[in-house]
Amino acid sequence: QVQLVESGGGLVQAGGSLRISCATSRRSFVNYVMGWFRQAPGKEREFVASIDRSGGGTYYVDSLKGRFTISRDYAKNTMYLQMNSLKPEDTAVYYCAAAIDHGYYSITYYSSASRYSYWGQGTQVTVSS
């Protein structure tokens, strides 16, 4: 069983920055591709970014490139999402997820929620105007 625990969400003004975290066990962290998704009120869950097991391969939804950065820290078994220049439309519940690494798919394969077997409980990010 893989447990994912998000933290760091909150209220921030438009133009501000926020970093959210996703912590898990060591065994889970090194064996899974990790991703961030978000779901705004009344909308479907959407892909934000994914990162491979090495941390060297990342993939972002086009609309967020340049503002959001995904990373993972092996010393802390934690994945991060650094969000800059936040906009009110970034308001959503942000979820981290873990997917089995099949070893032969590119990181873009993991842009679909269906690839992920484990999900965190979500952390609320609210951007005020």
CSV table of C-alpha atoms in Angstrom, one decimal:
chain,number,residue,atom,x,y,z
A,1,GLN,CA,0.0,0.0,0.0
A,2,VAL,CA,1.3,3.4,-1.0
A,3,GLN,CA,0.4,6.3,1.2
A,4,LEU,CA,0.8,9.8,-0.2
A,5,VAL,CA,0.4,12.9,2.1
A,6,GLU,CA,0.1,16.3,0.6
A,7,SER,CA,0.8,19.5,2.5
A,8,GLY,CA,1.5,23.2,1.9
A,9,GLY,CA,-1.7,24.4,0.4
A,10,GLY,CA,-3.3,27.6,1.5
A,11,LEU,CA,-4.5,31.1,0.5
A,12,VAL,CA,-2.2,33.3,-1.6
A,13,GLN,CA,-2.7,36.5,-3.5
A,14,ALA,CA,-2.5,36.6,-7.3
A,15,GLY,CA,1.1,36.9,-8.5
A,16,GLY,CA,2.4,35.1,-5.4
A,17,SER,CA,4.1,31.8,-5.0
A,18,LEU,CA,3.4,28.6,-3.1
A,19,ARG,CA,5.2,25.2,-2.8
A,20,ILE,CA,3.2,22.1,-2.1
A,21,SER,CA,4.6,18.8,-1.0
A,22,CYS,CA,3.8,15.1,-1.2
A,23,ALA,CA,5.5,12.8,1.2
A,24,THR,CA,5.6,9.0,1.1
A,25,SER,CA,7.6,6.1,2.2
A,26,ARG,CA,11.1,5.4,0.9
A,27,ARG,CA,10.1,2.2,-0.8
A,28,SER,CA,7.2,3.9,-2.6
A,29,PHE,CA,9.2,7.0,-3.5
A,30,VAL,CA,12.0,5.2,-5.4
A,31,ASN,CA,9.8,2.8,-7.3
A,32,TYR,CA,7.1,5.0,-8.7
A,33,VAL,CA,6.6,7.7,-11.2
A,34,MET,CA,5.0,10.6,-9.5
A,35,GLY,CA,2.6,13.2,-10.7
A,36,TRP,CA,0.5,16.2,-9.7
A,37,PHE,CA,-3.1,16.8,-10.8
A,38,ARG,CA,-5.7,19.4,-9.8
A,39,GLN,CA,-9.4,19.7,-9.7
A,40,ALA,CA,-11.2,23.0,-9.6
A,41,PRO,CA,-14.9,23.3,-8.4
A,42,GLY,CA,-17.2,22.0,-11.1
A,43,LYS,CA,-14.4,20.8,-13.3
A,44,GLU,CA,-12.8,17.5,-14.1
A,45,ARG,CA,-9.4,16.6,-12.6
A,46,GLU,CA,-6.6,17.7,-14.9
A,47,PHE,CA,-3.0,16.8,-15.2
A,48,VAL,CA,-0.4,19.3,-14.0
A,49,ALA,CA,3.0,17.6,-14.2
A,50,SER,CA,4.8,14.3,-13.8
A,51,ILE,CA,8.4,13.3,-12.9
A,52,ASP,CA,10.2,10.1,-13.5
A,53,ARG,CA,12.0,7.9,-10.9
A,54,SER,CA,15.4,9.5,-11.6
A,55,GLY,CA,14.0,13.0,-11.2
A,56,GLY,CA,15.6,14.0,-14.5
A,57,GLY,CA,12.5,13.5,-16.7
A,58,THR,CA,9.6,15.9,-16.2
A,59,TYR,CA,6.5,16.7,-18.2
A,60,TYR,CA,4.1,19.6,-17.8
A,61,VAL,CA,0.7,20.5,-19.3
A,62,ASP,CA,1.5,23.2,-21.8
A,63,SER,CA,-0.6,25.9,-20.1
A,64,LEU,CA,1.6,25.7,-16.9
A,65,LYS,CA,5.0,25.5,-18.4
A,66,GLY,CA,7.3,28.2,-17.1
A,67,ARG,CA,5.2,28.9,-14.0
A,68,PHE,CA,5.1,25.5,-12.2
A,69,THR,CA,8.1,23.3,-11.4
A,70,ILE,CA,7.9,19.6,-10.3
A,71,SER,CA,10.8,18.1,-8.3
A,72,ARG,CA,11.6,15.3,-6.0
A,73,ASP,CA,14.0,15.0,-3.0
A,74,TYR,CA,15.2,11.5,-2.3
A,75,ALA,CA,16.7,12.5,1.0
A,76,LYS,CA,13.2,13.4,2.2
A,77,ASN,CA,11.1,11.0,0.2
A,78,THR,CA,9.1,14.0,-0.9
A,79,MET,CA,7.9,15.4,-4.2
A,80,TYR,CA,7.2,19.2,-4.6
A,81,LEU,CA,5.3,21.5,-6.9
A,82,GLN,CA,6.7,25.0,-6.9
A,83,MET,CA,4.0,27.4,-8.2
A,84,ASN,CA,4.9,30.9,-9.2
A,85,SER,CA,2.9,33.8,-10.6
A,86,LEU,CA,-0.2,32.3,-9.4
A,87,LYS,CA,-3.6,33.2,-10.9
A,88,PRO,CA,-7.1,32.9,-9.6
A,89,GLU,CA,-7.7,30.2,-12.1
A,90,ASP,CA,-5.1,28.1,-10.4
A,91,THR,CA,-7.5,27.7,-7.5
A,92,ALA,CA,-8.1,24.0,-7.1
A,93,VAL,CA,-7.5,21.0,-4.9
A,94,TYR,CA,-4.1,19.6,-5.8
A,95,TYR,CA,-3.5,15.9,-5.7
A,96,CYS,CA,-0.3,13.9,-5.9
A,97,ALA,CA,-0.3,10.5,-7.4
A,98,ALA,CA,2.0,7.5,-7.9
A,99,ALA,CA,2.2,5.3,-10.9
A,100,ILE,CA,4.0,2.0,-11.5
A,101,ASP,CA,7.1,2.6,-13.6
A,102,HIS,CA,6.9,0.0,-16.5
A,103,GLY,CA,10.3,1.0,-17.6
A,104,TYR,CA,9.6,1.5,-21.2
A,105,TYR,CA,7.2,4.4,-21.4
A,106,SER,CA,8.3,8.0,-21.7
A,107,ILE,CA,7.3,10.5,-19.0
A,108,THR,CA,4.5,11.8,-21.3
A,109,TYR,CA,2.7,8.5,-20.9
A,110,TYR,CA,2.0,9.5,-17.3
A,111,SER,CA,-0.1,12.5,-18.2
A,112,SER,CA,-3.3,10.5,-17.8
A,113,ALA,CA,-4.9,10.0,-14.5
A,114,SER,CA,-5.7,6.4,-15.4
A,115,ARG,CA,-1.9,5.6,-15.2
A,116,TYR,CA,-1.8,6.2,-11.5
A,117,SER,CA,-2.7,3.6,-8.9
A,118,TYR,CA,-2.3,5.7,-5.7
A,119,TRP,CA,-3.6,9.1,-4.8
A,120,GLY,CA,-3.2,11.5,-1.9
A,121,GLN,CA,-6.1,13.2,-0.1
A,122,GLY,CA,-5.5,16.5,-1.8
A,123,THR,CA,-4.5,20.0,-0.6
A,124,GLN,CA,-6.5,23.1,-1.3
A,125,VAL,CA,-4.8,26.0,-3.1
A,126,THR,CA,-6.8,29.2,-3.3
A,127,VAL,CA,-5.5,32.2,-5.2
A,128,SER,CA,-7.3,35.5,-4.4
A,129,SER,CA,-7.5,38.4,-6.8
